[in-house]
Short mmCIF file of C-alpha atoms in Angstrom, two decimals:
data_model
loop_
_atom_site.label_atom_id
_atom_site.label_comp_id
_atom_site.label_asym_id
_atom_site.label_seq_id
_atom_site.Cartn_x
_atom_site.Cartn_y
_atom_site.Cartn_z
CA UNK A 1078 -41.46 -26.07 14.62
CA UNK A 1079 -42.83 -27.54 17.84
CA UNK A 1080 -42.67 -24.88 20.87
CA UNK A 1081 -42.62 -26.64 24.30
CA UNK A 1082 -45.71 -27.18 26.36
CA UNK A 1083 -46.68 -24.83 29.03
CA UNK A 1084 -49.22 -25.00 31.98
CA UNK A 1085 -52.64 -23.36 30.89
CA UNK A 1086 -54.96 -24.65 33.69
CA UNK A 1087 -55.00 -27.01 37.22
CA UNK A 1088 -59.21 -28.05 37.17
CA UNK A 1089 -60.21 -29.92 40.29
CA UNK A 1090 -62.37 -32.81 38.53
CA UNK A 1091 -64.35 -35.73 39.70
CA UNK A 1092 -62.16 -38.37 38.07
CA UNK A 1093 -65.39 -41.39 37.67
CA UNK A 1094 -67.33 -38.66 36.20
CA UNK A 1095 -64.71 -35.96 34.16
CA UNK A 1096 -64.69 -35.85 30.41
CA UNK A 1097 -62.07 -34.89 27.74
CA UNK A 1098 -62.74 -33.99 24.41
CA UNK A 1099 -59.98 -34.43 22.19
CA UNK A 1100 -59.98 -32.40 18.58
CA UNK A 1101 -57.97 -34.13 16.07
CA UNK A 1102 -55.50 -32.59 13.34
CA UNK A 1103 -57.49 -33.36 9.85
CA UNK A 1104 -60.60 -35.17 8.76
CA UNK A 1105 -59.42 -38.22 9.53
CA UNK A 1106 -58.12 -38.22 12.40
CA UNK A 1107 -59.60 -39.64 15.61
CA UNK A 1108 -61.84 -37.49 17.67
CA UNK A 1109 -64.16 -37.97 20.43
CA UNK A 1110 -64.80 -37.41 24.13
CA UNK A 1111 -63.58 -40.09 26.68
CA UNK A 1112 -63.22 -40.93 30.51
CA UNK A 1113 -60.17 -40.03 32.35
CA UNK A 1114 -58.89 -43.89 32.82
CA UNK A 1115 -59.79 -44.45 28.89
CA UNK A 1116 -57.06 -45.15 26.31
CA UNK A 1117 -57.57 -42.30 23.57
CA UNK A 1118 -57.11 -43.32 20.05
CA UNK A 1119 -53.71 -43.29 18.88
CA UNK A 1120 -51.72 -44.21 15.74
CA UNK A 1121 -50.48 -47.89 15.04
CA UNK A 1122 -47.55 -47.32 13.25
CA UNK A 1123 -45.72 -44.41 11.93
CA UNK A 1124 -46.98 -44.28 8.78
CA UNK A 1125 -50.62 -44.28 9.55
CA UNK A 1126 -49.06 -41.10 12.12
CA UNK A 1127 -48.08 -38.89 8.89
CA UNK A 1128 -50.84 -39.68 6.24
CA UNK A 1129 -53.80 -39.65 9.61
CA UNK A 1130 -52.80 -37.95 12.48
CA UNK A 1131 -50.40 -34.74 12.87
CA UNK A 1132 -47.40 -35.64 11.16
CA UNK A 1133 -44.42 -34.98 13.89
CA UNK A 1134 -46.24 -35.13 16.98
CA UNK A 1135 -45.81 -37.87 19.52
CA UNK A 1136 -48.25 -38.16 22.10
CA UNK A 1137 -46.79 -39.29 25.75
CA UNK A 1138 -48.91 -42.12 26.94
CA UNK A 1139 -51.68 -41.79 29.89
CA UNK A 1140 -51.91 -37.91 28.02
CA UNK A 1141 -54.96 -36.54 25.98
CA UNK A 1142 -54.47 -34.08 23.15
CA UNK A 1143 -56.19 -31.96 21.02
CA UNK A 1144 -55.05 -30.12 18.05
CA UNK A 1145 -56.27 -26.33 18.36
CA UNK A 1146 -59.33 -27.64 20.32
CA UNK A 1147 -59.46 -29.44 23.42
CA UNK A 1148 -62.57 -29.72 26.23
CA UNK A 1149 -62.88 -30.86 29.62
CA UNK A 1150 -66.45 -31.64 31.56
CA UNK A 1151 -64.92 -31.61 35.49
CA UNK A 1152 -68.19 -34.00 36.31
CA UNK A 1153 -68.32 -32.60 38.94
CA UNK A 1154 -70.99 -30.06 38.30
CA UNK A 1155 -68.70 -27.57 37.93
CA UNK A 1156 -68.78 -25.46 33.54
CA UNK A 1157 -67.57 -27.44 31.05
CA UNK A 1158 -64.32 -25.55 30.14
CA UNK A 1159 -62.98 -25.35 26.64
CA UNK A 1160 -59.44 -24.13 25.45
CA UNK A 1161 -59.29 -23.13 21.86
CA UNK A 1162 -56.63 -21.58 19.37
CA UNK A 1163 -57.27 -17.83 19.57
CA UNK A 1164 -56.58 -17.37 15.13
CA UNK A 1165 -57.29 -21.35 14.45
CA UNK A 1166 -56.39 -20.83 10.77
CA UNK A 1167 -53.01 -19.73 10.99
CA UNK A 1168 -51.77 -21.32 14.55
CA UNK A 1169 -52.96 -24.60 15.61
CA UNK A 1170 -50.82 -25.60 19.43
CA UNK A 1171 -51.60 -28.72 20.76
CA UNK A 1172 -53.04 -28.88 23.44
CA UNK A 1173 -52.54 -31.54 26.51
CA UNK A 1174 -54.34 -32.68 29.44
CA UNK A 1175 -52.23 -35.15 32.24
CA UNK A 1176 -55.57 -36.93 34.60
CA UNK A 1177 -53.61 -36.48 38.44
CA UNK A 1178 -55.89 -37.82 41.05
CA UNK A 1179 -58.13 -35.06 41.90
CA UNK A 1180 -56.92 -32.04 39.28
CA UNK A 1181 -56.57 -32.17 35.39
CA UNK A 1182 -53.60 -29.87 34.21
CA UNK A 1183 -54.18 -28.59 30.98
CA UNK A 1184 -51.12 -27.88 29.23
CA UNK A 1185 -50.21 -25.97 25.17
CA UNK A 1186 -47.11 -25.15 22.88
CA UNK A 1187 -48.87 -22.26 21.79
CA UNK A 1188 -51.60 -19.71 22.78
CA UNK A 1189 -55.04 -20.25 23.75
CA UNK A 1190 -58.18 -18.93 25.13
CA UNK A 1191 -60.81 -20.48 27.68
CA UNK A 1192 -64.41 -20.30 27.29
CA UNK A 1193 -66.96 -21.66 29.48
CA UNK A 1194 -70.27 -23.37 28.66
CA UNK A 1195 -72.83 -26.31 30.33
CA UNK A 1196 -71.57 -29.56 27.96
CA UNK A 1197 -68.75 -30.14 25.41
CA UNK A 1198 -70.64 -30.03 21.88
CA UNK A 1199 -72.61 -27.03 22.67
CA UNK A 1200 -69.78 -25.55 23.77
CA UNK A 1201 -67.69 -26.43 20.78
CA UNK A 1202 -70.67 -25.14 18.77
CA UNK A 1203 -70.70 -21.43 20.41
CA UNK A 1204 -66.91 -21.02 19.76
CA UNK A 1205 -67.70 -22.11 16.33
CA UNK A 1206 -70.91 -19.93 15.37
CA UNK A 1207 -68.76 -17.48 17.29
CA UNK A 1208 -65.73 -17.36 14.63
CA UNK A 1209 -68.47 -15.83 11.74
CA UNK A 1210 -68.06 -18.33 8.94
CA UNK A 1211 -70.31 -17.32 6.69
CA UNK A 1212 -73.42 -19.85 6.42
CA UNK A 1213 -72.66 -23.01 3.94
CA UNK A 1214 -74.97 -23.51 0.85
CA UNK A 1215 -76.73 -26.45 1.24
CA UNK A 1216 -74.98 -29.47 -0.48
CA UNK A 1217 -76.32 -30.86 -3.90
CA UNK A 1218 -77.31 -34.75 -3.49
CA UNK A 1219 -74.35 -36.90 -4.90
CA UNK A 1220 -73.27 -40.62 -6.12
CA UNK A 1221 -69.75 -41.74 -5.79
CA UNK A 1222 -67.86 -44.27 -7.20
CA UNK A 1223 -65.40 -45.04 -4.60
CA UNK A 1224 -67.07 -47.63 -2.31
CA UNK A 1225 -68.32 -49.78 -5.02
CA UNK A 1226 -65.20 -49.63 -7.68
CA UNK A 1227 -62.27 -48.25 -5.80
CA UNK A 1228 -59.41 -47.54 -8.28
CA UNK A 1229 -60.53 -50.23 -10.65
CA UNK A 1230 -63.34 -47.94 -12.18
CA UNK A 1231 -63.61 -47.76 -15.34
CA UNK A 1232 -66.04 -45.10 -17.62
CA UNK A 1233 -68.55 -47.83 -18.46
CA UNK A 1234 -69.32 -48.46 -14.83
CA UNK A 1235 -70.09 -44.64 -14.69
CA UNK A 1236 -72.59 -45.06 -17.67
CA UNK A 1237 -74.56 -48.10 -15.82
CA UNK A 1238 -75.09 -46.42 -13.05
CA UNK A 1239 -76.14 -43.41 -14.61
CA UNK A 1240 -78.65 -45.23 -16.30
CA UNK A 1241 -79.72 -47.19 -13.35
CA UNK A 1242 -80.53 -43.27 -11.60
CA UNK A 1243 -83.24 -43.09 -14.09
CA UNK A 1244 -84.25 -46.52 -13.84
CA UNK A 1245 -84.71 -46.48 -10.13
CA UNK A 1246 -85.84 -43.05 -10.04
CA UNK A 1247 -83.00 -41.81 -7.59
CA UNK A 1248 -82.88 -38.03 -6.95
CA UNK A 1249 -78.58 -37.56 -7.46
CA UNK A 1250 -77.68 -34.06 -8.44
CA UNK A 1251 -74.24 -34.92 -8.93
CA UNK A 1252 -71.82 -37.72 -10.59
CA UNK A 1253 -68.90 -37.86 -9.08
CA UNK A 1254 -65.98 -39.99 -10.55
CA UNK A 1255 -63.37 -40.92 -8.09
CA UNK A 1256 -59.76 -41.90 -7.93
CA UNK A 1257 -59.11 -44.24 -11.17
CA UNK A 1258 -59.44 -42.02 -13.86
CA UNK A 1259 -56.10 -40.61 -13.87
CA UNK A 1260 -53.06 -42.07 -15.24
CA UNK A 1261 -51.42 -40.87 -12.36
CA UNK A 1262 -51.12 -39.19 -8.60
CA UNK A 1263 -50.13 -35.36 -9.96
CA UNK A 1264 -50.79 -36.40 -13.73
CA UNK A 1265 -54.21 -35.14 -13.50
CA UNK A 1266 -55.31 -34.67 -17.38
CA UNK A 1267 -53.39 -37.74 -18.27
CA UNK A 1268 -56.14 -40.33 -18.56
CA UNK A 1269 -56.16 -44.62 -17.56
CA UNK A 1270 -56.84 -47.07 -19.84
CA UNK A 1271 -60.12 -46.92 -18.32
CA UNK A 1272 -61.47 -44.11 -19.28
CA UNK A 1273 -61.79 -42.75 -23.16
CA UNK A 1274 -63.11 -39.40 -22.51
CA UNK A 1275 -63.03 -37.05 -19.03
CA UNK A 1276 -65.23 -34.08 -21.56
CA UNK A 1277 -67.55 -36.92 -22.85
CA UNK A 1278 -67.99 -38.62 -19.90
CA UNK A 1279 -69.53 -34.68 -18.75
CA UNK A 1280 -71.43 -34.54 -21.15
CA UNK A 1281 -73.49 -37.76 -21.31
CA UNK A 1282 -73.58 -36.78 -17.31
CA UNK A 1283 -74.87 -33.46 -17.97
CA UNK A 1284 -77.32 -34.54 -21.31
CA UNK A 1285 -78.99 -36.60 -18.05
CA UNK A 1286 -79.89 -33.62 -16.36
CA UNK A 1287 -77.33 -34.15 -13.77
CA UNK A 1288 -74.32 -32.30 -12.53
CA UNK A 1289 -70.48 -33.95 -13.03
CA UNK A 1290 -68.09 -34.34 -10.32
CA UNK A 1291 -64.51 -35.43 -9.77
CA UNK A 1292 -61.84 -36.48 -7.72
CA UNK A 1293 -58.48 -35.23 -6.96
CA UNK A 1294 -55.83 -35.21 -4.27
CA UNK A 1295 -53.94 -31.95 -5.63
CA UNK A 1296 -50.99 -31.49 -2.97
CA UNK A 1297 -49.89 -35.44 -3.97
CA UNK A 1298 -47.56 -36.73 -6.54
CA UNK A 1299 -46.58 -40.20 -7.43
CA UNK A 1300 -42.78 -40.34 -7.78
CA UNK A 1301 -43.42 -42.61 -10.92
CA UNK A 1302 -45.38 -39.64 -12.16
CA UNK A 1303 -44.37 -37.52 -15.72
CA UNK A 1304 -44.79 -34.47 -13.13
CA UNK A 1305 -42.11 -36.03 -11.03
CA UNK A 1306 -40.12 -36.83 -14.07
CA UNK A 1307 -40.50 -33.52 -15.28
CA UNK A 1308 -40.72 -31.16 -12.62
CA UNK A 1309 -38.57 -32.22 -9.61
CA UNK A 1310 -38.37 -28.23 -8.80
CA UNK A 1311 -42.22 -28.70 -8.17
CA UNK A 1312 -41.79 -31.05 -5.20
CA UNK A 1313 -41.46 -30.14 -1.33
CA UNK A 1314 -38.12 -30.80 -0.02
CA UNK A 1315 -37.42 -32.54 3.40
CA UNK A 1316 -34.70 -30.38 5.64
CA UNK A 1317 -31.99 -33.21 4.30
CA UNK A 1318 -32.80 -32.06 0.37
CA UNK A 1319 -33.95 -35.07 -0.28
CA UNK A 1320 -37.82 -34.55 -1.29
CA UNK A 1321 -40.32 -34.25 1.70
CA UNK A 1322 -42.75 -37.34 2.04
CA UNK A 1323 -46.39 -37.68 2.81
CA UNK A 1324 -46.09 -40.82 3.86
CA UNK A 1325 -47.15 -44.22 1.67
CA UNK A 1326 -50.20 -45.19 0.19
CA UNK A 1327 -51.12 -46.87 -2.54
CA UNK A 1328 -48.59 -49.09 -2.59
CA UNK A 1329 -46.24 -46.66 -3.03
CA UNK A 1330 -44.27 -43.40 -1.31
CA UNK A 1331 -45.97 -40.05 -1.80
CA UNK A 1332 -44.33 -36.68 -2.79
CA UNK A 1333 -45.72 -33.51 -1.83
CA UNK A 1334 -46.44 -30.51 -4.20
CA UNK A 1335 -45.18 -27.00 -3.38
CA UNK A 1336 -47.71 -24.87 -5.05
CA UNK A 1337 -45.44 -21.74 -3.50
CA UNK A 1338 -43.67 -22.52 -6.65
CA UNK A 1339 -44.48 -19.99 -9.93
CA UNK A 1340 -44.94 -23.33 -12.49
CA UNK A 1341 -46.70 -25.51 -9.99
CA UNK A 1342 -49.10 -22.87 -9.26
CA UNK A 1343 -49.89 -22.44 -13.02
CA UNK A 1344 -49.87 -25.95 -13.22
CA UNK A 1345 -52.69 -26.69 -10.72
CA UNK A 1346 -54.69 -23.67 -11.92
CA UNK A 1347 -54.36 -25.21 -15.87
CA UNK A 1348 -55.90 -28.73 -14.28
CA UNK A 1349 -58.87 -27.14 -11.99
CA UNK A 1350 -59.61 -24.37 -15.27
CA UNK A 1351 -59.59 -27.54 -17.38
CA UNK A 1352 -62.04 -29.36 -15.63
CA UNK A 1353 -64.37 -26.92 -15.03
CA UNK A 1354 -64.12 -25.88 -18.75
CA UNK A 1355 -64.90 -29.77 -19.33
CA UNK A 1356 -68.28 -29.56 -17.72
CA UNK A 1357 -67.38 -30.27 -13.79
CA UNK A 1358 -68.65 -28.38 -11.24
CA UNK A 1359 -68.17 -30.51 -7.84
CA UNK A 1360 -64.85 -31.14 -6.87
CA UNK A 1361 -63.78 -33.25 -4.41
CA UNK A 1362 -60.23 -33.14 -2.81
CA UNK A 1363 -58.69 -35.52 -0.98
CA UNK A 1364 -55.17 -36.07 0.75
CA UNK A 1365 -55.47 -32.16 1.63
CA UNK A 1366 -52.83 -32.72 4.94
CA UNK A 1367 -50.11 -33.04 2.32
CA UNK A 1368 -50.07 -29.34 1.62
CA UNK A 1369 -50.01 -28.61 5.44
CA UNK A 1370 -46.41 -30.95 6.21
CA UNK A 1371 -43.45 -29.24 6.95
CA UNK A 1372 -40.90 -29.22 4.43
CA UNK A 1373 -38.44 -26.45 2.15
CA UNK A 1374 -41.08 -24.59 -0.12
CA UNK A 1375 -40.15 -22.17 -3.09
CA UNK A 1376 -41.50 -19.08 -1.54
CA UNK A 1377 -40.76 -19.42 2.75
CA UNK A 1378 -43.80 -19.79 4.17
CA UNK A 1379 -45.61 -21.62 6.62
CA UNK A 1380 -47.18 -24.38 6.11
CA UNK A 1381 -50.51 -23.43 7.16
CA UNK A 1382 -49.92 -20.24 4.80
CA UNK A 1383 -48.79 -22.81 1.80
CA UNK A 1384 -51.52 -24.91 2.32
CA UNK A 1385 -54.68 -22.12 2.99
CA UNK A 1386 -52.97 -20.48 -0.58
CA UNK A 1387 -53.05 -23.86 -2.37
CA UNK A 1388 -56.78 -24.30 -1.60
CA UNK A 1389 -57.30 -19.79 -2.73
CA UNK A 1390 -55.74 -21.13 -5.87
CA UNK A 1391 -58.13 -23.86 -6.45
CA UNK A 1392 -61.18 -21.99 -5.45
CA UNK A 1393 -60.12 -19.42 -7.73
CA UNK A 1394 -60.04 -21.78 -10.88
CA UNK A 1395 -62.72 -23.21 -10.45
CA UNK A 1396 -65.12 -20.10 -9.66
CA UNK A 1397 -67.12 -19.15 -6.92
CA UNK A 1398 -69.79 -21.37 -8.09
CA UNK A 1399 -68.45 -24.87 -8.02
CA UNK A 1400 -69.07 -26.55 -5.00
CA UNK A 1401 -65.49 -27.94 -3.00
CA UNK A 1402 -65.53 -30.64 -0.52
CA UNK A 1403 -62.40 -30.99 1.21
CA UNK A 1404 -61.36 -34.43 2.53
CA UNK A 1405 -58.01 -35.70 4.29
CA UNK A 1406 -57.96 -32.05 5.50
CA UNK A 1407 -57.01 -30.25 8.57
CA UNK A 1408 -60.03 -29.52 10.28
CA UNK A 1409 -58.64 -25.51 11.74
CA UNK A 1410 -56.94 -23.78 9.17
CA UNK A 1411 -59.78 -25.09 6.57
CA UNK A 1412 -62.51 -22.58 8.42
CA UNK A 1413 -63.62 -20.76 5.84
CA UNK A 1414 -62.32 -22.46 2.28
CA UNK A 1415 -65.18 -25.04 1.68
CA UNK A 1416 -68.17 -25.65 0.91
CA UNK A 1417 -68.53 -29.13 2.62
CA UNK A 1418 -65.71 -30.93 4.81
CA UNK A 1419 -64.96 -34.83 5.72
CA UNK A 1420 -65.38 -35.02 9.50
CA UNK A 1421 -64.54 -38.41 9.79
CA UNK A 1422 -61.88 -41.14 8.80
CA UNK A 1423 -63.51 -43.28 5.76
CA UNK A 1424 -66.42 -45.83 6.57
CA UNK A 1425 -65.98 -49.30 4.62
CA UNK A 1426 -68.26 -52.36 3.98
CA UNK A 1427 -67.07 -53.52 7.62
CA UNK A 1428 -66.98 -52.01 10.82
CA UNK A 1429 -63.70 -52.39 12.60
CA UNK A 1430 -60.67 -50.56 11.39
CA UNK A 1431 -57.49 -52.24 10.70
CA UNK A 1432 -55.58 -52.75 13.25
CA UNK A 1433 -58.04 -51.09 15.76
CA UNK A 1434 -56.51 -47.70 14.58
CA UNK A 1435 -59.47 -45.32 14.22
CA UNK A 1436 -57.92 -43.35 11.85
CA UNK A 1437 -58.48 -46.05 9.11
CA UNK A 1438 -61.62 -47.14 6.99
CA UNK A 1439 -64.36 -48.64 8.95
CA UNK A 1440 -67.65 -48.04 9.92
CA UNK A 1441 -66.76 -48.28 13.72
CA UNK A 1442 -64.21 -45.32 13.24
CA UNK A 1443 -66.37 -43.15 10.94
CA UNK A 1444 -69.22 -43.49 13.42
CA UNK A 1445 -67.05 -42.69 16.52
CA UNK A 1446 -65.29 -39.21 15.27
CA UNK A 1447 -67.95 -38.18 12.74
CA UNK A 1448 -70.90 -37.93 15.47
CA UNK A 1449 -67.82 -35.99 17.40
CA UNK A 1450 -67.62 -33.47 14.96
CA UNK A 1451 -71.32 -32.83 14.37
CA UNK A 1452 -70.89 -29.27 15.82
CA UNK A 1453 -69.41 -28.22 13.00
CA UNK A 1454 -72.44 -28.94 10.68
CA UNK A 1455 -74.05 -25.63 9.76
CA UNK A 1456 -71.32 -23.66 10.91
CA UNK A 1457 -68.23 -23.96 9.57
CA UNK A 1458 -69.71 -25.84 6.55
CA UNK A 1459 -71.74 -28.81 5.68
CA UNK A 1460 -70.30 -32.11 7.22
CA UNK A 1461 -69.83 -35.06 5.09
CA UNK A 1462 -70.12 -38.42 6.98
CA UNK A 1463 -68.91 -40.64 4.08
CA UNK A 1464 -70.80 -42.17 1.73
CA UNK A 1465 -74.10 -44.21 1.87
CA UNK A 1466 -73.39 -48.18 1.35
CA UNK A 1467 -76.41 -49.54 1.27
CA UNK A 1468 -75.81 -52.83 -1.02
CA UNK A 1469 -76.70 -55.94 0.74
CA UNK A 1470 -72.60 -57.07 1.60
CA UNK A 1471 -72.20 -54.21 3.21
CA UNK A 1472 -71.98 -55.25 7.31
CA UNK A 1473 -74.42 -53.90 9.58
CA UNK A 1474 -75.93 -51.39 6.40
CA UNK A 1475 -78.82 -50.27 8.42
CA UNK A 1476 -76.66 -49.36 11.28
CA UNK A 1477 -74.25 -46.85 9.18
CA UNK A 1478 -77.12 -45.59 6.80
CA UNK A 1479 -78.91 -44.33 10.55
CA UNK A 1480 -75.52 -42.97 11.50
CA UNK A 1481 -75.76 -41.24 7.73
CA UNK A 1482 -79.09 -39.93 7.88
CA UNK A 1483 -78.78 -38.75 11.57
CA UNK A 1484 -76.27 -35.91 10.83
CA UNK A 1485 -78.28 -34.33 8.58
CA UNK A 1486 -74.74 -33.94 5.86
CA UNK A 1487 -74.11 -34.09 2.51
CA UNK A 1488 -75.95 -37.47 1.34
CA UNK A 1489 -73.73 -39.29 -1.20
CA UNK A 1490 -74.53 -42.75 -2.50
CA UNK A 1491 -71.67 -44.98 -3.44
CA UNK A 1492 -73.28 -48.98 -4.54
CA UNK A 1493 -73.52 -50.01 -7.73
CA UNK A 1494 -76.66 -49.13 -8.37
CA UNK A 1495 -78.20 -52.28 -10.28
CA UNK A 1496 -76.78 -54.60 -6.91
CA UNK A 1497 -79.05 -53.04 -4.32
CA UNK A 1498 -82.11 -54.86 -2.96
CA UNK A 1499 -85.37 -53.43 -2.56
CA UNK A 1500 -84.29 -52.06 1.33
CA UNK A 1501 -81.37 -50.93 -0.41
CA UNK A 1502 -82.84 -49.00 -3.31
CA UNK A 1503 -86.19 -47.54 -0.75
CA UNK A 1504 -82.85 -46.32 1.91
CA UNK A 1505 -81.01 -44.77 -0.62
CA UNK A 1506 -83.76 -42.82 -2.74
CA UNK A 1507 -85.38 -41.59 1.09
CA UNK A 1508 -81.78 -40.53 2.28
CA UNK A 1509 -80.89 -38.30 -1.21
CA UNK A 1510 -84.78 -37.17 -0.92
CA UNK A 1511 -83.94 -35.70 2.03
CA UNK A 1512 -85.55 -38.22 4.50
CA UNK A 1513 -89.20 -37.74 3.08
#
């Protein structure tokens, strides 16, 4: 339901000098200060604009945007000025500003409040320190699997490299298995070929003194899923009753679970209760903006409400204690439901993202909205860059481990182990020690 947009504020700016700062809709979607006569990052094609930016939304061109957030230095000496959603969790407007010769008119679809500061990221700090999130634990120390193996991993490649942490003396608190163990998007406990044992796989992680994590993108369901098969009452449905769509990926479309529905809810709460009964205690999910899309749920809600009560439900089976990173997530209504949040589109073993869409996996992109974000570090919870790549293929390495290092996140390696060089192996043991 898109309200239209309304005049806020007419700023008189100096238009060599004036800039915007545009907040984008989840983590991986562009954000970033620019000039007046830049081009802002915007989506190449529509489905990159559902599964990256906010899904519905067209932005006019020669017009800056901000979702909830948006923040204007006049550069002309004048306070920086900052318009924000007054309850960012449960209303996020969009907000707009048109560059017209000597003014900026800042306009929303929905309320806001101005506040007033001397430059953009301290700024965006105070109205974040000034919302009372309660501090973040500090994050545990992690290696990944994505980067290296991608979907292909299998559970051997978890054992090497959780020998190798020994070998090379690597400080890792947690093992984190990503996307590839699963038969399945939505068939969670249904294992790949790859894999012989998710409980046993725990447990040789956990006999090594270290803590197991794993991946899941909960609000997703492959339509070539046994969920899908089984339980088509489970699934959003688009307006048309057709079933709603979170876009493609994977080579494939992606379905959408309502978890405003009685057996879906008990369903997600079996899979998070069974892997924390397994031995996991670090969960990361991904592809959160899927339980934010608009759609016909169960129970009528909103779908800031369905999506803030899908991430209560996890949190709840999985206990207070288990750390949750959220990923793929919209940045507003996620204050206050994580531990540690993806600020940033993903990085990759290049720099420039396909396309030139900032939204998508490069090092270029990550670099550009995750140093954007880096007020929200420490106070709305820890930031996670993206991962460490510090193998010797990876394109400019020293460049993104700085970047890494710099915002002083959650520090997660993801190389196989055994391929990194000596610069590789002395980066990634100082970054997970903490910079010592």
């Amino acid at each position: 339901m898109h309200h239209p947009f309304t005049p806020v504020a007419s700023v008189p700016v100096d238009p060599r000098r004036a800039r915007v700062h545009e907040e984008g809709w989840q983590s991986w979607s562009p954000s970033g200060a620019y000039a007046l006569d830049a081009l802002p990052h915007r989506p190449a094609n529509d489905n990159w604009a559902t599964v990256c930016y906010r899904p519905g939304v067209t932005v006019p061109a020669g017009v800056f945007q901000g979702e909830g957030l948006l923040a204007l230095d006049p550069g002309d000496g004048s306070p920086v000025r900052l318009w924000a959603a007054p309850d960012p969790v449960h209303e996020v407007p969009s907000l707009r500003l048109t560059p017209a010769g000597p003014v900026a008119e800042v306009s929303a679809d929905g309320p806001v409040k101005e506040f007033t500061g001397t430059d953009v990221p301290s700024l965006l700090a105070e109205w974040a320190s000034g919302l009372g999130v309660p501090a973040p634990r500090p994050a545990p120390t992690v290696w990944c699997s994505w980067y290296e193996y991608f979907t292909d991993v299998t559970e051997d490649d978890i054992h090497e490299n959780l020998r190798a942490m020994d070998t090379l003396d690597l400080p890792v608190d947690v093992v984190q298995i990503d996307d590839g163990y699963q038969k399945a998007l939505g068939d969670w406990l249904t294992l790949s070929g790859r894999f012989r044992s998710r409980r046993g796989i725990a447990e040789a992680i956990r006999a090594r003194g270290r803590r197991a994590g794993i991946w899941t993108a909960p609000f997703l369901v492959d339509p070539s899923s046994a969920l899908a098969a089984g339980h088509p009452d489970w699934l959003v449905r688009s307006t048309d009753g057709g079933f709603a769509h979170a876009g493609r990926n994977w080579g494939h479309d992606l379905y959408v679970l309502d978890t405003t529905h009685p057996g879906a809810a008990a369903y997600l709460t079996d899979v998070f209760r069974t892997l924390r009964a397994e031995g996991y205690d670090y969960f990361k999910v991904d592809f959160l903006y899927a339980g934010a899309l608009d759609g016909v749920r169960h129970t009528a809600v909103d779908p800031l409400t369905a999506y803030r009560d899908g991430i209560a439900l996890i949190r709840a089976a999985i206990g207070p204690q288990a750390y949750l990173l959220g990923c793929g997530a919209p940045i507003l209504p996620s204050i206050g439901l994580f531990d540690a949040m993806r600020v940033s589109p993903d990085t990759a073993p290049h720099r420039a993202p396909e396309a030139g869409d900032f939204s998508q996996p490069g090092q270029d992109a990550a670099e550009f909205t995750g140093a954007a974000r880096q007020w929200q570090h420490g106070r709305l919870w820890i930031n996670d860059p993206d991962c460490l790549m510090a193998r010797p293929a990876v394109e400019t390495r020293e460049r993104w481990a700085a970047h890494v290092e710099a915002t002083g996140g959650l520090m997660a390696s993801s190389d196989r182990l055994l391929s990194l060089d000596p610069w590789g192996v002395d980066t990634t043991r100082r970054l997970l020690s903490g910079g010592e």
